[in-house]
Amino acid sequence: MLWVDKYRPKTLDKVTVHDQVAQNLRKLVKMENKTWKIDTGTRTLELELVMLSSAHHVEMNPSDAGFQDRYVVQEVIKEMAKNRPIDAKGKRAFKVLVLNEVDKLSREAQHSLRRTMEKYSASCRLILCCNSSSKVTEAVRSRCLNVRVNAPSEDQIVQVLEFIGKKENLVLPAGFAARIATQSNRNLRRAILFFETCKVQQYPFTSNQVAPPLDWEQYVCEIAADIMKEQSPKRLYAVRQKFYELLVNCIPPQSILKKLLAELLKKLDSDLKHEICHWAAHYEHKMRLGSKAIFHLEAFVAKFMSIYKEFLVSTFG
Amino acid sequence: MAPLVPSSQPWVEKYRPRQVKDVAHQEEVVRVLTNTLQTADLPHMLFYGPPGTGKTTTALAIAYQLYGPELYKSRVLELNASDDRGINVVRTKIKNFAAVAVGTTRKGGYPCPPYKIIILDEADSMTEDAQNALRRTMETYSKVTRFFFICNYISRIIEPLASRCAKFRFKPLSEEVMSNRISHICNEEGLNLDAQALSTLSAISQGDLRRAITYLQSAARLFGSSISSTDLISVSGTIPEDVVKSLLASCKSGEFDVANKEVNNIIADGYPISQLISQFLDVVVNVDDIPDEQKARICKKLGEADKCLVDGADEYLQLLDVASETIRALFDMPQGMVF
Amino acid sequence: MGKRPPVVLLSSSSDEDDGGDRRAASRGPSARRARAPAVPALAHAPSGSRKKPRRGSSAERGRRRATGPAPSGYLKTEFDMLSEDFSECLNDLGMPGSIRQTKELWVDKYKPLSLADLAVHKKKVEDVKKWLEEKLKAPKGTFGGWTLVLTGQAGVGKSATVKAIAAELRVEICEWTTPVPTLWTEHMHANSGLRYVSKLEEFENFIEKIRKYSLLSPSSIGSQRNLTIILIDDIPVTSGKASFARLGKCLTDLVQSTQLPTVISLTQYHKSESNDTTLWNSEELESLLQGAGAHKIAFNPVTINSIKKNLIKICKQEGSDLTEELVHQIATSSGGDIRHAIMSLQYYCLDPRRLNSALATTAILPGLKGHDIVRGQDSDGRSSVIASPCGRDETLTLFHALGKFLHNKREPYGDVVEVDSFPVKEKLRRNPLKMDVPEKILSQAHGKVRTVADFLYENVLDFIDDDAIDDAWTVVSYLSEADCLLAGSPIASAHCMVNESYESESMTQLIAASVAARGVLFGNAHVSSSRWHTIRSPGVWQIDWSFRFRKDQILRERYDCSCTSGSRNFCDIVTEFKPFERWIGPLNDMPRSNSLHHKVEDGSILIDRFGTEGSSSEEDEDAIEDW
């Protein structure tokens, strides 16, 4: 079992990172199950809450169903509401439905979610998880209790890593955990995965060991280097093939664009940075509107090349 | 410690005024309405004004005072935006409801006038077609029905509809009225709210009483009976002032990387960016040391970013774009590259 | 009278394949003659032409059922021959330019009757003939090697070759012609008692019969009279894996077990005609047949010269006096499809004035292609490059259009004088286009806008000068705008293929098309020096497909590995878990925790059901329509 799963807190008491949030939620659980919405900060542990309250819960990612998501939401909730469990004391209990990635649901699905939520609120409770609440419609938000869970700070990540290290009987050299924490970019899951990878790769840890970078991120780095080196339609075409490679592996184009931007920003002059980040935002927006991500990715790269070339020409003649 | 019995009823409903005269802060409206109520002869009405100022409450209160609890069900039809209100609904549902005639049977001291009331909440979200269809219906059944339109923006109601109604404007609640109301509820529910929290609540709800009550209830659920101002902020999803301020400060530094880091942190802390942008707008507009032209440039960018966010664009990139444009505006850098 | 011919043309120019034509031909004269006088105007054409095949088919079907395998083929051939005789007689009677001439398609009328008439390359004909002769002489009783596969695009004379050879060798042809299907609705509603038989089923029956027949025939081996060739011309179109597999099996059986010379002619559709990979896969079939031991002869498109020769010959016989130039145009624009060429010729001969009116109409008429070539003389060289690998119809013009956009030919600078009425910055000024307005070209190409955009995107970079990265950006950014337009509603969720409102769709489609085309034309200010480029088919299609496949796979895996990752977000899996898998090992060999597990699976089943329901029902519908 992955460490990520193994050390996932099973009850609210064991939640270490967001103890404040956890405490409040515990109060809530004691009192009543109500529709909660958990806005997570980006990509953190959010699922502790799942394990806690009752055995009667279902978890799902309705957005995977693609354009059918509306029906999934409706049907599942209906289904659950029908067979309401009866607990030991003969009292009617709630079912809890955890919906992940609510922000990726289509508008229709969110709309139908809100109707369904109201209709079956007697028999089931929803926990909605999402990365950012701005993409959840106001209507759904106002029907929920909003709880923001921020990403753990680096110190907290270090603590968690050390905790895991202790449990696994590992010796951590000084600064090792901190380095992983930095590398993980305030993402605890990634930190733990990095940690485990390091363990698999080499143990005992050496003092300057770093986790291998994610393969797709490395690939994006290569692309960044490519387009810094030469700016021509031919190179653009070559880059396109690399993008294809990434897309086939289901890497979300948004992630590609962001990573690419991050890489480029590392190497650029500050004037250019403004310009590039503007165009990145522009094309990411277009990407949402359009249907073929590659068109927009490529447009971004082409724009970058064009700007960068102009910059080079004007600076070095 | 007050009883924290989880009541399923939202406080908004629980503390909704039942009488027109109880509606807070809308003196003129209340005065006119109480007069008309006595004659029980109502025109069609159009209530407009910002959210949470008592429009729906007033409409409901009127209906209640006219019919009393018994007849209320059969005489009043309430439709709000979450109901399907396509043109077909207007044609069938409203028609069917309106077509059944009623008599005057006084019951339990209520006036019970011989017409029905149809309340259309959030009327401005109706399509133009539906509104046009309504106009016809209104004329046909004007003898037996009265329509109450409730909307935020009167400009979105088509002129023919608006001209058939008596218009009432609801103004935003003042902070004082709001605090009174809130402390009343706190007393009833046994909550502890210090002065700071009270003013925070008024500030974040921006004159919207309903929102204030909702926040209060959520906070009470989550944090128990003593609520601090930070609790309220975290429940409301508003962003602490210092976060917004520090973003602006990082932009003022003129360093892209500094701003980038700040943006990264904000994203990691999971603040909703659309909210952040509107708060950033407030801060920028109110700051004294930025000339108007620069403010305008920043605001323009904020508008664009907001649109993109609505379309579902990535929060990080949009915020970064805003930050970088702010830097460029503050330091008078041109928007495009010039070499 | 003058109005009659278009009727005929319309019914047959609608892209019927070989089988259809021949069917029409075989019963053509009689059926048509009976009805000819009554049809007054164009408007009746569709209904008329629709009725015809049905009537014929039920008769045909009845005949086949009644007589059983062997005689059916015989009867049919006899019928064919009779009708051919009939038309030949008429031919002989023919007075040029008379009333009668227009009552018949020239394609049928001038069907090659002898080897000499064939427009096909001599060597190919020789090959086929040799093979057939060999097989006819060869001793029966051996299995395998009895099948010949002829490939080539439509209208290059595959079947005609076989028939001509058969006539020369005096061999019977036993032919499979597609029956007209019982419509599904007909089956459902009318109590006609027709059993619903899909095309594929009928084909299977036919194959079965052949196999039995060929087993029987050795008994009558002695008589020369009985030599028979089986010609399979119209292989049913399959959609979906299952039916394709059935077809494949059926054909393989045939190839391996037949003991009569069997000729299968496969029409090659150009790939770009549809990006629908499941629909038609002639290549797969081809390799399948070859794998089963069939001999293959590929037919090339008929050369322009030999088309011309034929056309001129026909002209002479018909007594019409078309100019040399026009004949040349028809020949070149046909793209090596002789049937199409003759069809166009007949059309022109109907009414020479039409030539002029063709200039005015923008409708998709065969004439327009010729017209295109008259106008843009420069396109000749290009079209031969681009058009050679593709068929005559849609793709030709689609490729034409693409070629025009990509090459971006403009008037030389000196000619520009009158632009000043509308001053533009130097940077934004372009020379006038050496072509029609892009929108017109697009409407002629009548490809899907999506297809056009994809093609442009795939190929445009090749045509941009190596230094002009700015241009590349301009072009790509226009394409990206076009993509946004194509995606439909502005508030697009991640899943935008559905829920498009159809009201304003066609408008946005048009706009998107012109944004894409004009964007490419405008942006590409520095066209790379004219080099030879092939036009690639868009890689995006392939990528999209494999993306979907892979996503499904990953999702399925996720549900397999139960509790732990059941709740993971898809993008987390892809971006984080998958990469780590390399080091940590696969995710799904962990013990399953049961509390959560079955619940999650419920969910997965649900999702599966929802996921597949849509597609499977779609498939069913398709199947019904296609058969």
Tab-separated table of C-alpha atoms in Angstrom, chain B:
chain	number	residue	atom	x	y	z
B	1	MET	CA	-24.646	28.018	26.838
B	2	ALA	CA	-27.750	28.237	24.811
B	3	PRO	CA	-29.420	25.201	23.370
B	4	LEU	CA	-27.762	24.319	20.169
B	5	VAL	CA	-30.521	22.171	18.947
B	6	PRO	CA	-30.003	21.711	15.275
B	7	SER	CA	-33.119	23.079	13.800
B	8	SER	CA	-33.612	22.203	10.222
B	9	GLN	CA	-35.156	25.550	9.574
B	10	PRO	CA	-32.790	28.131	8.214
B	11	TRP	CA	-32.671	31.225	10.324
B	12	VAL	CA	-33.474	33.287	7.317
B	13	GLU	CA	-36.884	31.688	7.309
B	14	LYS	CA	-37.194	31.615	11.026
B	15	TYR	CA	-36.666	35.308	11.485
B	16	ARG	CA	-38.458	36.480	8.422
B	17	PRO	CA	-40.855	39.289	9.351
B	18	ARG	CA	-44.456	38.202	9.071
B	19	GLN	CA	-45.962	41.649	8.899
B	20	VAL	CA	-45.280	44.323	6.391
B	21	LYS	CA	-44.695	46.826	9.128
B	22	ASP	CA	-41.884	44.717	10.536
B	23	VAL	CA	-39.808	44.958	7.420
B	24	ALA	CA	-36.653	46.761	8.358
B	25	HIS	CA	-35.401	50.040	6.970
B	26	GLN	CA	-37.795	50.496	4.066
B	27	GLU	CA	-39.939	53.192	5.594
B	28	GLU	CA	-41.537	54.663	2.492
B	29	VAL	CA	-42.346	51.316	1.029
B	30	VAL	CA	-43.849	50.154	4.251
B	31	ARG	CA	-45.944	53.265	4.606
B	32	VAL	CA	-47.424	53.047	1.150
B	33	LEU	CA	-48.058	49.370	1.417
B	34	THR	CA	-49.796	49.478	4.753
B	35	ASN	CA	-52.151	52.024	3.317
B	36	THR	CA	-53.001	49.930	0.326
B	37	LEU	CA	-53.346	46.855	2.446
B	38	GLN	CA	-56.170	48.404	4.326
B	39	THR	CA	-58.211	48.768	1.188
B	40	ALA	CA	-57.097	45.323	0.071
B	41	ASP	CA	-57.025	46.569	-3.469
B	42	LEU	CA	-53.618	46.031	-4.899
B	43	PRO	CA	-52.103	46.889	-8.233
B	44	HIS	CA	-49.495	44.673	-9.836
B	45	MET	CA	-46.251	45.328	-8.077
B	46	LEU	CA	-42.605	45.377	-8.936
B	47	PHE	CA	-40.052	45.300	-6.145
B	48	TYR	CA	-36.494	45.991	-7.039
B	49	GLY	CA	-33.295	46.640	-5.204
B	50	PRO	CA	-30.108	44.864	-4.106
B	51	PRO	CA	-30.332	41.382	-2.614
B	52	GLY	CA	-31.221	40.863	0.978
B	53	THR	CA	-33.138	44.074	1.473
B	54	GLY	CA	-36.506	42.517	2.157
B	55	LYS	CA	-38.212	42.322	-1.191
B	56	THR	CA	-39.294	38.731	-0.948
B	57	THR	CA	-40.128	39.220	2.670
B	58	THR	CA	-42.428	42.082	1.868
B	59	ALA	CA	-44.158	40.196	-0.873
B	60	LEU	CA	-44.709	37.207	1.337
B	61	ALA	CA	-45.857	39.351	4.191
B	62	ILE	CA	-48.451	41.032	2.019
B	63	ALA	CA	-49.770	37.726	0.840
B	64	TYR	CA	-49.856	36.438	4.350
B	65	GLN	CA	-51.675	39.432	5.681
B	66	LEU	CA	-54.237	39.222	2.951
B	67	TYR	CA	-55.078	35.572	3.146
B	68	GLY	CA	-53.910	34.190	6.403
B	69	PRO	CA	-52.283	30.823	6.773
B	70	GLU	CA	-55.269	28.808	5.656
B	71	LEU	CA	-55.967	30.253	2.276
B	72	TYR	CA	-52.372	31.112	1.580
B	73	LYS	CA	-51.627	27.851	-0.163
B	74	SER	CA	-54.476	28.032	-2.601
B	75	ARG	CA	-54.209	31.684	-3.387
B	76	VAL	CA	-50.541	32.338	-3.775
B	77	LEU	CA	-48.158	30.913	-6.335
B	78	GLU	CA	-44.493	31.442	-5.765
B	79	LEU	CA	-42.008	30.866	-8.532
B	80	ASN	CA	-38.330	31.528	-8.226
B	81	ALA	CA	-35.388	31.103	-10.495
B	82	SER	CA	-34.635	27.574	-9.482
B	83	ASP	CA	-37.988	26.526	-10.828
B	84	ASP	CA	-38.051	25.994	-14.477
B	85	ARG	CA	-39.447	29.178	-15.875
B	86	GLY	CA	-39.216	28.765	-19.555
B	87	ILE	CA	-41.866	30.184	-21.746
B	88	ASN	CA	-43.887	27.015	-21.381
B	89	VAL	CA	-44.145	27.335	-17.665
B	90	VAL	CA	-45.386	30.828	-18.058
B	91	ARG	CA	-47.929	29.638	-20.541
B	92	THR	CA	-49.210	26.626	-18.675
B	93	LYS	CA	-48.498	26.809	-15.000
B	94	ILE	CA	-49.312	30.432	-14.472
B	95	LYS	CA	-52.293	30.203	-16.739
B	96	ASN	CA	-53.703	27.215	-14.973
B	97	PHE	CA	-53.235	28.819	-11.639
B	98	ALA	CA	-54.726	32.083	-12.720
B	99	ALA	CA	-57.624	30.598	-14.610
B	100	VAL	CA	-59.346	29.163	-11.571
B	101	ALA	CA	-61.615	31.851	-10.224
B	102	VAL	CA	-62.012	32.489	-6.543
B	103	GLY	CA	-64.693	34.080	-4.494
B	104	THR	CA	-64.521	36.365	-1.514
B	105	THR	CA	-64.889	34.307	1.577
B	106	ARG	CA	-63.630	36.090	4.605
B	107	LYS	CA	-61.900	33.766	6.919
B	108	GLY	CA	-60.523	34.464	10.355
B	109	GLY	CA	-60.418	38.184	9.985
B	110	TYR	CA	-58.212	38.313	6.930
B	111	PRO	CA	-59.378	40.493	4.069
B	112	CYS	CA	-59.163	37.742	1.462
B	113	PRO	CA	-59.696	39.814	-1.663
B	114	PRO	CA	-61.130	38.001	-4.678
B	115	TYR	CA	-57.923	37.544	-6.571
B	116	LYS	CA	-54.856	35.405	-6.477
B	117	ILE	CA	-51.295	36.460	-6.133
B	118	ILE	CA	-48.434	35.215	-8.219
B	119	ILE	CA	-45.015	36.028	-6.907
B	120	LEU	CA	-42.227	35.846	-9.444
B	121	ASP	CA	-38.971	35.950	-7.599
B	122	GLU	CA	-35.792	36.825	-9.466
B	123	ALA	CA	-37.851	37.975	-12.389
B	124	ASP	CA	-34.857	39.526	-14.060
B	125	SER	CA	-33.486	36.102	-14.848
B	126	MET	CA	-36.484	35.310	-16.978
B	127	THR	CA	-35.931	35.317	-20.679
B	128	GLU	CA	-37.351	38.117	-22.723
B	129	ASP	CA	-39.642	35.715	-24.491
B	130	ALA	CA	-41.076	34.535	-21.235
B	131	GLN	CA	-41.595	38.081	-20.115
B	132	ASN	CA	-43.407	38.886	-23.303
B	133	ALA	CA	-45.612	35.880	-22.856
B	134	LEU	CA	-46.355	37.065	-19.357
B	135	ARG	CA	-47.567	40.400	-20.505
B	136	ARG	CA	-50.376	38.760	-22.391
B	137	THR	CA	-51.279	36.580	-19.444
B	138	MET	CA	-51.301	39.551	-17.144
B	139	GLU	CA	-53.837	41.333	-19.264
B	140	THR	CA	-56.067	38.359	-19.686
B	141	TYR	CA	-56.310	37.531	-16.037
B	142	SER	CA	-55.919	40.947	-14.538
B	143	LYS	CA	-59.318	40.671	-12.898
B	144	VAL	CA	-58.467	37.636	-10.872
B	145	THR	CA	-54.738	37.857	-10.296
B	146	ARG	CA	-52.074	40.197	-9.077
B	147	PHE	CA	-48.470	39.781	-10.007
B	148	PHE	CA	-45.570	40.626	-7.747
B	149	PHE	CA	-42.309	40.843	-9.600
B	150	ILE	CA	-39.155	40.776	-7.600
B	151	CYS	CA	-35.838	41.579	-9.166
B	152	ASN	CA	-32.444	43.074	-8.562
B	153	TYR	CA	-32.166	45.086	-11.715
B	154	ILE	CA	-35.182	46.851	-13.029
B	155	SER	CA	-33.422	47.380	-16.324
B	156	ARG	CA	-33.788	43.706	-17.097
B	157	ILE	CA	-37.543	43.782	-16.936
B	158	ILE	CA	-39.019	44.641	-20.264
B	159	GLU	CA	-40.689	47.999	-20.412
B	160	PRO	CA	-44.263	46.795	-21.065
B	161	LEU	CA	-44.155	44.692	-17.920
B	162	ALA	CA	-42.634	47.384	-15.773
B	163	SER	CA	-45.162	49.941	-16.898
B	164	ARG	CA	-48.028	47.783	-15.723
B	165	CYS	CA	-46.740	47.643	-12.194
B	166	ALA	CA	-46.418	49.870	-9.199
B	167	LYS	CA	-42.711	50.113	-8.629
B	168	PHE	CA	-41.058	49.990	-5.251
B	169	ARG	CA	-37.389	50.502	-4.769
B	170	PHE	CA	-35.698	48.846	-1.811
B	171	LYS	CA	-32.555	50.483	-0.578
B	172	PRO	CA	-29.587	48.713	0.956
B	173	LEU	CA	-29.744	48.314	4.691
B	174	SER	CA	-27.655	50.627	6.767
B	175	GLU	CA	-25.107	49.122	9.072
B	176	GLU	CA	-27.041	50.183	12.096
B	177	VAL	CA	-30.264	48.507	11.074
B	178	MET	CA	-28.369	45.415	10.259
B	179	SER	CA	-26.571	45.299	13.586
B	180	ASN	CA	-29.879	45.688	15.369
B	181	ARG	CA	-31.354	42.815	13.520
B	182	ILE	CA	-28.327	40.625	13.992
B	183	SER	CA	-28.092	41.241	17.690
B	184	HIS	CA	-31.752	40.454	17.960
B	185	ILE	CA	-31.152	37.094	16.391
B	186	CYS	CA	-28.089	36.540	18.539
B	187	ASN	CA	-30.182	37.081	21.586
B	188	GLU	CA	-32.790	34.669	20.425
B	189	GLU	CA	-30.287	32.009	19.520
B	190	GLY	CA	-28.032	32.646	22.480
B	191	LEU	CA	-24.960	33.563	20.541
B	192	ASN	CA	-22.038	35.586	21.728
B	193	LEU	CA	-20.984	38.173	19.245
B	194	ASP	CA	-18.526	40.867	20.187
B	195	ALA	CA	-18.661	44.320	18.699
B	196	GLN	CA	-15.859	43.660	16.265
B	197	ALA	CA	-17.486	40.544	14.947
B	198	LEU	CA	-20.714	42.420	14.560
B	199	SER	CA	-19.164	45.119	12.451
B	200	THR	CA	-17.254	42.566	10.412
B	201	LEU	CA	-20.481	40.802	9.707
B	202	SER	CA	-22.107	43.995	8.516
B	203	ALA	CA	-19.080	44.724	6.363
B	204	ILE	CA	-18.821	41.366	4.660
B	205	SER	CA	-22.501	41.093	4.006
B	206	GLN	CA	-22.545	44.455	2.259
B	207	GLY	CA	-26.026	45.467	3.225
B	208	ASP	CA	-27.457	42.082	2.454
B	209	LEU	CA	-29.296	40.963	5.526
B	210	ARG	CA	-30.031	37.512	4.256
B	211	ARG	CA	-26.404	36.887	3.640
B	212	ALA	CA	-25.514	38.153	7.068
B	213	ILE	CA	-27.951	35.769	8.692
B	214	THR	CA	-26.756	32.864	6.600
B	215	TYR	CA	-23.174	33.545	7.589
B	216	LEU	CA	-24.164	33.786	11.168
B	217	GLN	CA	-25.932	30.490	11.091
B	218	SER	CA	-23.084	28.704	9.361
B	219	ALA	CA	-20.606	30.121	11.804
B	220	ALA	CA	-22.748	29.095	14.719
B	221	ARG	CA	-22.908	25.583	13.369
B	222	LEU	CA	-19.243	25.295	12.797
B	223	PHE	CA	-17.779	27.171	15.708
B	224	GLY	CA	-20.375	26.935	18.425
B	225	SER	CA	-21.948	29.765	20.287
B	226	SER	CA	-19.117	32.240	20.581
B	227	ILE	CA	-18.141	33.576	17.264
B	228	SER	CA	-15.198	35.779	16.488
B	229	SER	CA	-14.737	37.950	13.468
B	230	THR	CA	-12.197	35.581	11.901
B	231	ASP	CA	-14.708	32.781	12.161
B	232	LEU	CA	-17.177	34.839	10.253
B	233	ILE	CA	-14.643	35.654	7.607
B	234	SER	CA	-13.693	32.051	7.095
B	235	VAL	CA	-17.307	31.011	6.817
B	236	SER	CA	-18.247	33.711	4.401
B	237	GLY	CA	-15.482	32.863	2.037
B	238	THR	CA	-14.314	36.421	2.070
B	239	ILE	CA	-10.646	36.938	2.182
B	240	PRO	CA	-8.912	38.544	5.116
B	241	GLU	CA	-7.998	42.091	4.351
B	242	ASP	CA	-4.305	41.580	4.947
B	243	VAL	CA	-4.081	38.928	2.240
B	244	VAL	CA	-5.406	41.375	-0.300
B	245	LYS	CA	-3.203	44.133	1.044
B	246	SER	CA	-0.105	42.017	0.864
B	247	LEU	CA	-0.872	41.156	-2.732
B	248	LEU	CA	-1.017	44.819	-3.552
B	249	ALA	CA	2.152	45.417	-1.581
B	250	SER	CA	3.962	42.727	-3.510
B	251	CYS	CA	2.860	44.356	-6.714
B	252	LYS	CA	4.145	47.671	-5.498
B	253	SER	CA	7.562	46.137	-5.058
B	254	GLY	CA	7.773	45.990	-8.829
B	255	GLU	CA	9.418	42.593	-8.790
B	256	PHE	CA	7.665	39.993	-10.838
B	257	ASP	CA	9.055	37.135	-8.811
B	258	VAL	CA	7.868	38.585	-5.543
B	259	ALA	CA	4.382	38.927	-6.909
B	260	ASN	CA	4.529	35.466	-8.372
B	261	LYS	CA	5.390	34.011	-5.022
B	262	GLU	CA	2.578	35.858	-3.345
B	263	VAL	CA	0.172	34.596	-5.959
B	264	ASN	CA	1.384	31.081	-5.423
B	265	ASN	CA	0.733	31.340	-1.724
B	266	ILE	CA	-2.727	32.709	-2.186
B	267	ILE	CA	-3.581	29.871	-4.497
B	268	ALA	CA	-2.175	27.315	-2.104
B	269	ASP	CA	-4.219	28.741	0.715
B	270	GLY	CA	-7.271	28.025	-1.345
B	271	TYR	CA	-8.894	31.409	-1.411
B	272	PRO	CA	-11.522	31.744	-4.086
B	273	ILE	CA	-9.998	33.994	-6.679
B	274	SER	CA	-13.159	35.553	-8.015
B	275	GLN	CA	-13.783	36.798	-4.510
B	276	LEU	CA	-10.228	37.972	-4.229
B	277	ILE	CA	-10.535	39.946	-7.394
B	278	SER	CA	-13.594	41.808	-6.220
B	279	GLN	CA	-11.917	42.604	-2.933
B	280	PHE	CA	-8.767	43.623	-4.715
B	281	LEU	CA	-10.885	45.985	-6.724
B	282	ASP	CA	-12.196	47.609	-3.545
B	283	VAL	CA	-8.712	47.992	-2.167
B	284	VAL	CA	-7.279	49.433	-5.349
B	285	VAL	CA	-10.106	51.865	-5.818
B	286	ASN	CA	-9.834	53.133	-2.273
B	287	VAL	CA	-6.070	53.415	-2.105
B	288	ASP	CA	-4.889	57.020	-2.180
B	289	ASP	CA	-1.398	56.847	-3.601
B	290	ILE	CA	-2.246	55.516	-7.040
B	291	PRO	CA	-3.212	57.956	-9.784
B	292	ASP	CA	-6.519	57.466	-11.489
B	293	GLU	CA	-5.105	56.432	-14.798
B	294	GLN	CA	-3.251	53.560	-13.246
B	295	LYS	CA	-6.286	52.593	-11.252
B	296	ALA	CA	-8.291	52.494	-14.419
B	297	ARG	CA	-5.783	50.255	-16.068
B	298	ILE	CA	-5.812	47.851	-13.163
B	299	CYS	CA	-9.581	47.839	-13.026
B	300	LYS	CA	-9.795	47.033	-16.678
B	301	LYS	CA	-7.593	44.039	-16.167
B	302	LEU	CA	-9.648	42.952	-13.184
B	303	GLY	CA	-12.737	43.013	-15.309
B	304	GLU	CA	-11.143	40.887	-17.963
B	305	ALA	CA	-9.849	38.413	-15.436
B	306	ASP	CA	-13.257	38.114	-13.862
B	307	LYS	CA	-14.799	37.292	-17.195
B	308	CYS	CA	-12.183	34.661	-17.835
B	309	LEU	CA	-12.795	33.121	-14.437
B	310	VAL	CA	-16.478	32.902	-15.171
B	311	ASP	CA	-15.580	31.040	-18.327
B	312	GLY	CA	-13.656	28.623	-16.199
B	313	ALA	CA	-10.116	29.764	-16.771
B	314	ASP	CA	-7.329	28.750	-14.467
B	315	GLU	CA	-7.200	30.766	-11.274
B	316	TYR	CA	-3.472	30.851	-10.912
B	317	LEU	CA	-2.836	32.159	-14.378
B	318	GLN	CA	-5.512	34.784	-14.150
B	319	LEU	CA	-4.335	36.065	-10.822
B	320	LEU	CA	-0.774	36.130	-12.030
B	321	ASP	CA	-1.881	38.065	-15.042
B	322	VAL	CA	-3.665	40.542	-12.821
B	323	ALA	CA	-0.618	40.908	-10.624
B	324	SER	CA	1.727	41.436	-13.519
B	325	GLU	CA	-0.566	43.957	-15.151
B	326	THR	CA	-0.828	45.763	-11.845
B	327	ILE	CA	2.931	45.980	-11.639
B	328	ARG	CA	3.107	47.296	-15.140
B	329	ALA	CA	0.408	49.817	-14.454
B	330	LEU	CA	2.064	51.007	-11.283
B	331	PHE	CA	5.386	51.468	-13.009
B	332	ASP	CA	3.899	52.812	-16.200
B	333	MET	CA	5.245	50.094	-18.350
B	334	PRO	CA	3.563	49.766	-21.728
B	335	GLN	CA	1.229	46.891	-22.217
B	336	GLY	CA	2.768	45.388	-25.298
B	337	MET	CA	6.450	44.825	-25.712
B	338	VAL	CA	8.374	47.590	-27.368
B	339	PHE	CA	12.004	47.168	-28.038
